[in-house]
Coordinates of C-alpha atoms in Angstrom, one line a residue:
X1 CA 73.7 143.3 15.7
X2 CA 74.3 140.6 18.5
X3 CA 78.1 140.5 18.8
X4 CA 80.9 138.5 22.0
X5 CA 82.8 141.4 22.7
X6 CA 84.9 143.0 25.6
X7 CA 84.9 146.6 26.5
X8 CA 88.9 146.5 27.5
X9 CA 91.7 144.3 27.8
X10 CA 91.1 141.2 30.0
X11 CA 87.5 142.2 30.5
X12 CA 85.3 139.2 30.4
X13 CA 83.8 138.5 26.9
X14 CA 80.3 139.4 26.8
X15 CA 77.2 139.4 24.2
X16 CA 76.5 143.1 23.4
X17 CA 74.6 144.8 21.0
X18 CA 76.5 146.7 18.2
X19 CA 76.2 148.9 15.2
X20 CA 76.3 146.8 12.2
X21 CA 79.6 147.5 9.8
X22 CA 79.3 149.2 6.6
X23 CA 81.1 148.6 3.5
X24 CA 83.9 151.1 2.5
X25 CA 85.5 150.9 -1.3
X26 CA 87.1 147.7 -1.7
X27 CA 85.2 145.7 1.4
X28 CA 82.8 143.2 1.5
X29 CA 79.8 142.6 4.3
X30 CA 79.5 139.2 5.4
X31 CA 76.4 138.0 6.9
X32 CA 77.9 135.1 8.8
X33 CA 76.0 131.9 9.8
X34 CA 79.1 130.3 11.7
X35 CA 82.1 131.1 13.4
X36 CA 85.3 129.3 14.2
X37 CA 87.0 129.7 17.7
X38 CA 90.8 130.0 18.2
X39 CA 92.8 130.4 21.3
X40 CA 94.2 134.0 19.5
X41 CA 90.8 135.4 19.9
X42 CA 90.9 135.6 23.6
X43 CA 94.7 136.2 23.4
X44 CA 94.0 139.4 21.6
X45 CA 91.0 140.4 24.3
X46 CA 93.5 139.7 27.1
X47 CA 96.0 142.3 25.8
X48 CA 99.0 139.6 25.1
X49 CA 99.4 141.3 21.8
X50 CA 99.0 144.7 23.3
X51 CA 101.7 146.9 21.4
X52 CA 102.2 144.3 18.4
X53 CA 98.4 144.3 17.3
X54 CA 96.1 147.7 17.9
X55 CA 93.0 147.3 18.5
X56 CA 89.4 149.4 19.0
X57 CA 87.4 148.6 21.8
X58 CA 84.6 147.7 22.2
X59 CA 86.4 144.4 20.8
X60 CA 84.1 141.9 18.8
X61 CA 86.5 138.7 19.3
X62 CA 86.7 136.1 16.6
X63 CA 88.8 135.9 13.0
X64 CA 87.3 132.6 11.5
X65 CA 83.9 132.4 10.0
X66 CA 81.5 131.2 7.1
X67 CA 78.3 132.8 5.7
X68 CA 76.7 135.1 2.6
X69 CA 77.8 138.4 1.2
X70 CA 75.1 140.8 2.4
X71 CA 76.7 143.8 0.5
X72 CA 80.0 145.0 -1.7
X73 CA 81.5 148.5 -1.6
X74 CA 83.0 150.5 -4.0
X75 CA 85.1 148.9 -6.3
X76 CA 84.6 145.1 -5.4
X77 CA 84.6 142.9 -8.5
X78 CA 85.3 139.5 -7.2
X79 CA 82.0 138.6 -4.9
X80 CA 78.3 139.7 -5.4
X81 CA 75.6 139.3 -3.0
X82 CA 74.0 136.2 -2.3
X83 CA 77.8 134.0 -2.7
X84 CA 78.9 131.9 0.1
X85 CA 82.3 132.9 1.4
X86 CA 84.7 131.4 4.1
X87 CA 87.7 133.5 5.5
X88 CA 89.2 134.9 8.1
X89 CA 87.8 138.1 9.9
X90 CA 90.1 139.5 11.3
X91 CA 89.6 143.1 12.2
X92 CA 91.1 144.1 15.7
X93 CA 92.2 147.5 14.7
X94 CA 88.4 148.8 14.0
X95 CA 86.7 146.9 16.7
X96 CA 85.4 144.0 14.3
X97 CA 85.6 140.2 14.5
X98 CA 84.1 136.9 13.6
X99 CA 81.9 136.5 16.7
X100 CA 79.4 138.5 15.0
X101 CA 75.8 138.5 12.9
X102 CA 77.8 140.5 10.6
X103 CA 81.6 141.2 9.5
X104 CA 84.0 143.4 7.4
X105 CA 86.9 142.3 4.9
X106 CA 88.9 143.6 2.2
X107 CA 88.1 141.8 -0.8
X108 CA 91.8 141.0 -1.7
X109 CA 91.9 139.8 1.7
X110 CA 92.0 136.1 3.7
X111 CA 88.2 135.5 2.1
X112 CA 87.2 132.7 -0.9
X113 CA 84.2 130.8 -1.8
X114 CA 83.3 128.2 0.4
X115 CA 83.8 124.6 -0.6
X116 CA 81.0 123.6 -2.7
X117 CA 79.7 120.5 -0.7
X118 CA 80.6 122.1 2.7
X119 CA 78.2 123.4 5.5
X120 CA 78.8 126.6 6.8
X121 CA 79.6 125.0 10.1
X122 CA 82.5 123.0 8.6
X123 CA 83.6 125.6 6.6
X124 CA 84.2 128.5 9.4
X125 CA 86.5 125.7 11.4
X126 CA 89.1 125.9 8.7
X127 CA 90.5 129.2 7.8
X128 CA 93.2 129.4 10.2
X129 CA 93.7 126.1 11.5
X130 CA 93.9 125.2 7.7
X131 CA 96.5 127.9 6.7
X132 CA 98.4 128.0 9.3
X133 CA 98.8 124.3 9.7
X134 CA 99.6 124.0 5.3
X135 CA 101.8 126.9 5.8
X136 CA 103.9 125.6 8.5
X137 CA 104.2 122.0 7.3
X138 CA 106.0 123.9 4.3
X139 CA 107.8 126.1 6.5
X140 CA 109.6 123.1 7.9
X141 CA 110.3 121.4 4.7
X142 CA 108.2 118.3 5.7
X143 CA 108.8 115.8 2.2
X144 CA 108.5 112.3 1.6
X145 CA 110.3 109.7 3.7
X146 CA 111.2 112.3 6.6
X147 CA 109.8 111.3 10.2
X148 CA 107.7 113.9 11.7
X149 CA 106.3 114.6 15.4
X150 CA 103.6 116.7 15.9
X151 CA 103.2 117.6 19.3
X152 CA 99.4 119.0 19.9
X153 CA 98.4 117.0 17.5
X154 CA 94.8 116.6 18.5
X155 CA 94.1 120.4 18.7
X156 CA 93.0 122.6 15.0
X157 CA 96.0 122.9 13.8
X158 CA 97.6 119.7 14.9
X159 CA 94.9 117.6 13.0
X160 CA 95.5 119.8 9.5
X161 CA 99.2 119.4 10.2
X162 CA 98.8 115.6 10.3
X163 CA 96.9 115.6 7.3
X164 CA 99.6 117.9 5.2
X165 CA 102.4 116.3 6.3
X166 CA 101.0 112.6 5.3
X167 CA 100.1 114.1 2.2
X168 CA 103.6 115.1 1.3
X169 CA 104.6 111.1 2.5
X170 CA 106.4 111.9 5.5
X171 CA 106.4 108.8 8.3
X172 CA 103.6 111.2 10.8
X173 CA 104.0 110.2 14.4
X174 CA 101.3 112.1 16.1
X175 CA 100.5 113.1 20.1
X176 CA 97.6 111.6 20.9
X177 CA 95.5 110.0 24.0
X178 CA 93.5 106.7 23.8
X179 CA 90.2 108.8 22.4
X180 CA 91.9 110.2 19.7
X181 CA 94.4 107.2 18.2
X182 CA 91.8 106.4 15.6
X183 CA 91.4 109.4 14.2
X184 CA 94.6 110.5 14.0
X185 CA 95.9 107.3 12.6
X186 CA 92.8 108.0 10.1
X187 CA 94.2 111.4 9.0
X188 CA 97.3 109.6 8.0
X189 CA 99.5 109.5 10.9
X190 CA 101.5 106.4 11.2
X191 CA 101.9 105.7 14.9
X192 CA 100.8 107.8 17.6
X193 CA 102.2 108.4 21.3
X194 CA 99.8 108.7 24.5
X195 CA 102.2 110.8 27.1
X196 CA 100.5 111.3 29.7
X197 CA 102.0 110.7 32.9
X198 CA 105.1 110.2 31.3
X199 CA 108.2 111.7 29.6
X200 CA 107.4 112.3 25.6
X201 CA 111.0 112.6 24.9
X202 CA 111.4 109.6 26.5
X203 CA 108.8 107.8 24.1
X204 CA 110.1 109.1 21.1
X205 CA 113.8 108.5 21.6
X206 CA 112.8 105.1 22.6
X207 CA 111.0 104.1 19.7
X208 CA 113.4 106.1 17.4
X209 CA 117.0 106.1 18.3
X210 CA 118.4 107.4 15.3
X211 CA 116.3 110.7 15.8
X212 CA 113.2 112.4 14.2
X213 CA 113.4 115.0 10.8
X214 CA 111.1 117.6 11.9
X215 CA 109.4 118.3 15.2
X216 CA 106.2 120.5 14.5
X217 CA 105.4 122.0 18.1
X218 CA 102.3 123.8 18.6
X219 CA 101.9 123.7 22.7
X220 CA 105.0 123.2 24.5
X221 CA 107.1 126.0 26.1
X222 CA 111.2 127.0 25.4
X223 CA 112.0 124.0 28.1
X224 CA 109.5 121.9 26.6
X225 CA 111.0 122.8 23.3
X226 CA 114.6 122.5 23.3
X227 CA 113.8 118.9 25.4
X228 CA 112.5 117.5 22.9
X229 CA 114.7 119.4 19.9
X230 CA 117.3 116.9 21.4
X231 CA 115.0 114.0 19.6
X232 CA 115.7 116.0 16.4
X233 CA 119.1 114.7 13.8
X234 CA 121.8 116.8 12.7
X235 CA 120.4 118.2 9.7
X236 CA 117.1 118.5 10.9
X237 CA 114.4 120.9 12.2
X238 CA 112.4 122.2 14.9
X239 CA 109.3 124.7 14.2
X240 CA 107.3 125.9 16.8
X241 CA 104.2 127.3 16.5
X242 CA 104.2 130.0 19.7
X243 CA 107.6 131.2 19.4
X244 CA 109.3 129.0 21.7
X245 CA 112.5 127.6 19.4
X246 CA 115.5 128.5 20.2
X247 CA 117.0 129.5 17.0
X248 CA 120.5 130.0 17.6
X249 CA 120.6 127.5 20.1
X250 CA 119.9 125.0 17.8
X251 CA 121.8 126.4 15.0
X252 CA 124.8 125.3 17.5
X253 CA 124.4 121.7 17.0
X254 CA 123.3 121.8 12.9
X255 CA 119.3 121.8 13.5
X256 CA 117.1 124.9 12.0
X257 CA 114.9 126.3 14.3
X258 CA 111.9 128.3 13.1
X259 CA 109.7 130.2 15.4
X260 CA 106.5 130.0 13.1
X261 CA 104.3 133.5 11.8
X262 CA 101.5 132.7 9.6
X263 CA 100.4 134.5 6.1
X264 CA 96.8 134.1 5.6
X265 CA 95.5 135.0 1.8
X266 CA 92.7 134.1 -0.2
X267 CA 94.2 132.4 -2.7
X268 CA 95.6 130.1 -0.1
X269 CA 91.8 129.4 0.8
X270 CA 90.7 128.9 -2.6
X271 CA 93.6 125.8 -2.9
X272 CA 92.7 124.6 0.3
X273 CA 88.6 124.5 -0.9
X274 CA 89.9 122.4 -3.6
X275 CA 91.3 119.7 -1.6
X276 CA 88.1 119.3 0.8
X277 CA 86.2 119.4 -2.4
X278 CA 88.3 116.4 -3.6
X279 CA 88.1 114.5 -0.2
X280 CA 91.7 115.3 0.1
X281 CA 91.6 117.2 3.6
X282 CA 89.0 117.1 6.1
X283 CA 88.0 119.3 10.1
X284 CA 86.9 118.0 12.7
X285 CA 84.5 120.2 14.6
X286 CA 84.2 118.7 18.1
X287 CA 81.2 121.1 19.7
X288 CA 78.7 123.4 18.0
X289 CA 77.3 126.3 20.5
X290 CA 75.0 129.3 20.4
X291 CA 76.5 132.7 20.2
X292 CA 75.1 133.4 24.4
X293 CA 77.3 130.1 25.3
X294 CA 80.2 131.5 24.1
X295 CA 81.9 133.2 27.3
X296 CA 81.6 129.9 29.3
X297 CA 82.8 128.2 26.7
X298 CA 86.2 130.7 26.1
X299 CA 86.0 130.0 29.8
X300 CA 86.4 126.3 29.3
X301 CA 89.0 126.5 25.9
X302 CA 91.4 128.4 27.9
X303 CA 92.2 125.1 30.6
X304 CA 93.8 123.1 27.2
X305 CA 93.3 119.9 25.8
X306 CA 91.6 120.6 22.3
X307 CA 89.9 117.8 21.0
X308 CA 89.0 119.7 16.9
X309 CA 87.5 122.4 17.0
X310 CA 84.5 124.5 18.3
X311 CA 82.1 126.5 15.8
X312 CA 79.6 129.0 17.0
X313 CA 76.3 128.9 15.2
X314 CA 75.3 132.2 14.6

């Protein structure tokens, strides 16, 4: 099977041709028609988790993805042949990954039914972006009438986080240049802040003095951070996505501080298929590219700026 792998850490990703899986008791084959592209795949290939995460090499990159149960092994009850299924991939440890004609999971694993109405090119943009982005919103305690900041807002997660934390009826102030006000304000943020060029703590103490409830970081580092945790009330909280709050730091002056780790699960999914089939959440997917493109296109990821997110047709 055509596969973007790498044969060692911080090799350059590559199209090779690989043995395709086979289903062991309890595991399902995937045929996938789409994957979804995340900075952690090429995190993982470059050995950042090197110690924390084991991996086989050669390393099929890739956790997102959407496409038709090909085969069940031993044991599997809950999806037959022939379904359409949406889930995370992720399968580091034996070489496997969602950058692939064809993938392994555990059927109690991060897998579901893809949303009826969905295309499989929408559907493999929103496994992790989705969770991750529901599960942190929850994380922080985001409710009604608290005032939120998202910071990355215009990146996969940042635009689900938007989304959750309006549903919930939090005031949603979201990062955001001039090409991406209107959708963010359509996601149901209520004002949005263009920074560039100047001081984003700046622009939010400025237009809120009396401080912010909960400042969702997905991008900035520790300095970045703990500047802008000073935006944040007495009471409040600071989550950051990459693990750059400074928990006891914070503690100090009466703010919680949570340095965010994601659970994935498959019933999780199924919720989350509910709400795009009741119009309730929506992806953006920004680019669509061939499988061959994708190592010039990791290339490109890797300088920033997300604008939604990128799906590999497979």
């Amino acid at each position: 099977m055509r596969a973007i792998a790498v044969s060692e850490y911080g090799a350059t990703p590559s199209l090779m041709d690989l043995d395709r899986p086979e289903p062991g008791p309890g595991e399902v084959l995937v045929k996938l028609v789409a994957a979804g592209m995340n900075p952690f795949d090429w995190k993982v290939a470059d050995g950042d988790f090197e110690g924390a995460v084991p991996v086989r090499f050669p390393l099929i990159l890739g956790q997102d993805g959407a496409g038709v149960v090909e085969a069940a092994g031993e044991g599997v009850d809950r999806f037959r042949p022939g379904e359409q299924v949406y889930g995370s991939f992720f399968g580091a440890p034996r070489g496997l990954g969602s950058y692939a004609e064809y993938t392994l999971v555990r059927q109690d694993g991060p897998i579901a039914m893809m949303p009826a109405e969905m295309i499989y090119s929408r559907a493999a943009a929103v496994p992790m972006a989705s969770m991750t982005a529901y599960n942190l919103v929850g994380a922080a305690g985001v409710d009604e009438g608290k005032t939120v900041l998202v910071v990355g807002a215009t990146g996969g997660v940042g635009q689900q986080a938007v989304q959750f934390a309006a549903m919930r009826g939090a005031h949603v102030i979201a990062t955001a240049g001039p090409d991406m006000t209107e959708l963010m304000l359509d996601y149901g943020a209520d004002e949005t802040v263009d920074y560039a060029g100047k001081d984003l703590f700046d622009a939010i103490d400025g237009g809120h003095p009396d401080g912010i409830d909960v400042l969702l970081d997905l991008v900035e580092d520790a300095d970045g951070v703990d500047r802008l945790s000073r935006a944040v009330k007495r009471g409040g909280v600071v989550a950051s996505l990459i693990g750059q709050a400074d928990v006891e730091g914070l503690a100090g002056r009466d703010v919680k501080g949570i340095n965010f780790r994601n659970e994935p699960s498959g019933e999780l999914l199924t919720e989350l298929a509910g709400m795009i089939d009741a119009g309730k959440l929506r992806v953006h997917v920004s680019r669509e590219v061939d499988l061959a493109e994708v190592p010039e296109v990791i290339a490109d990821a890797r300088r920033g700026g997300a604008r939604g997110k990128t799906v590999i047709r497979l």
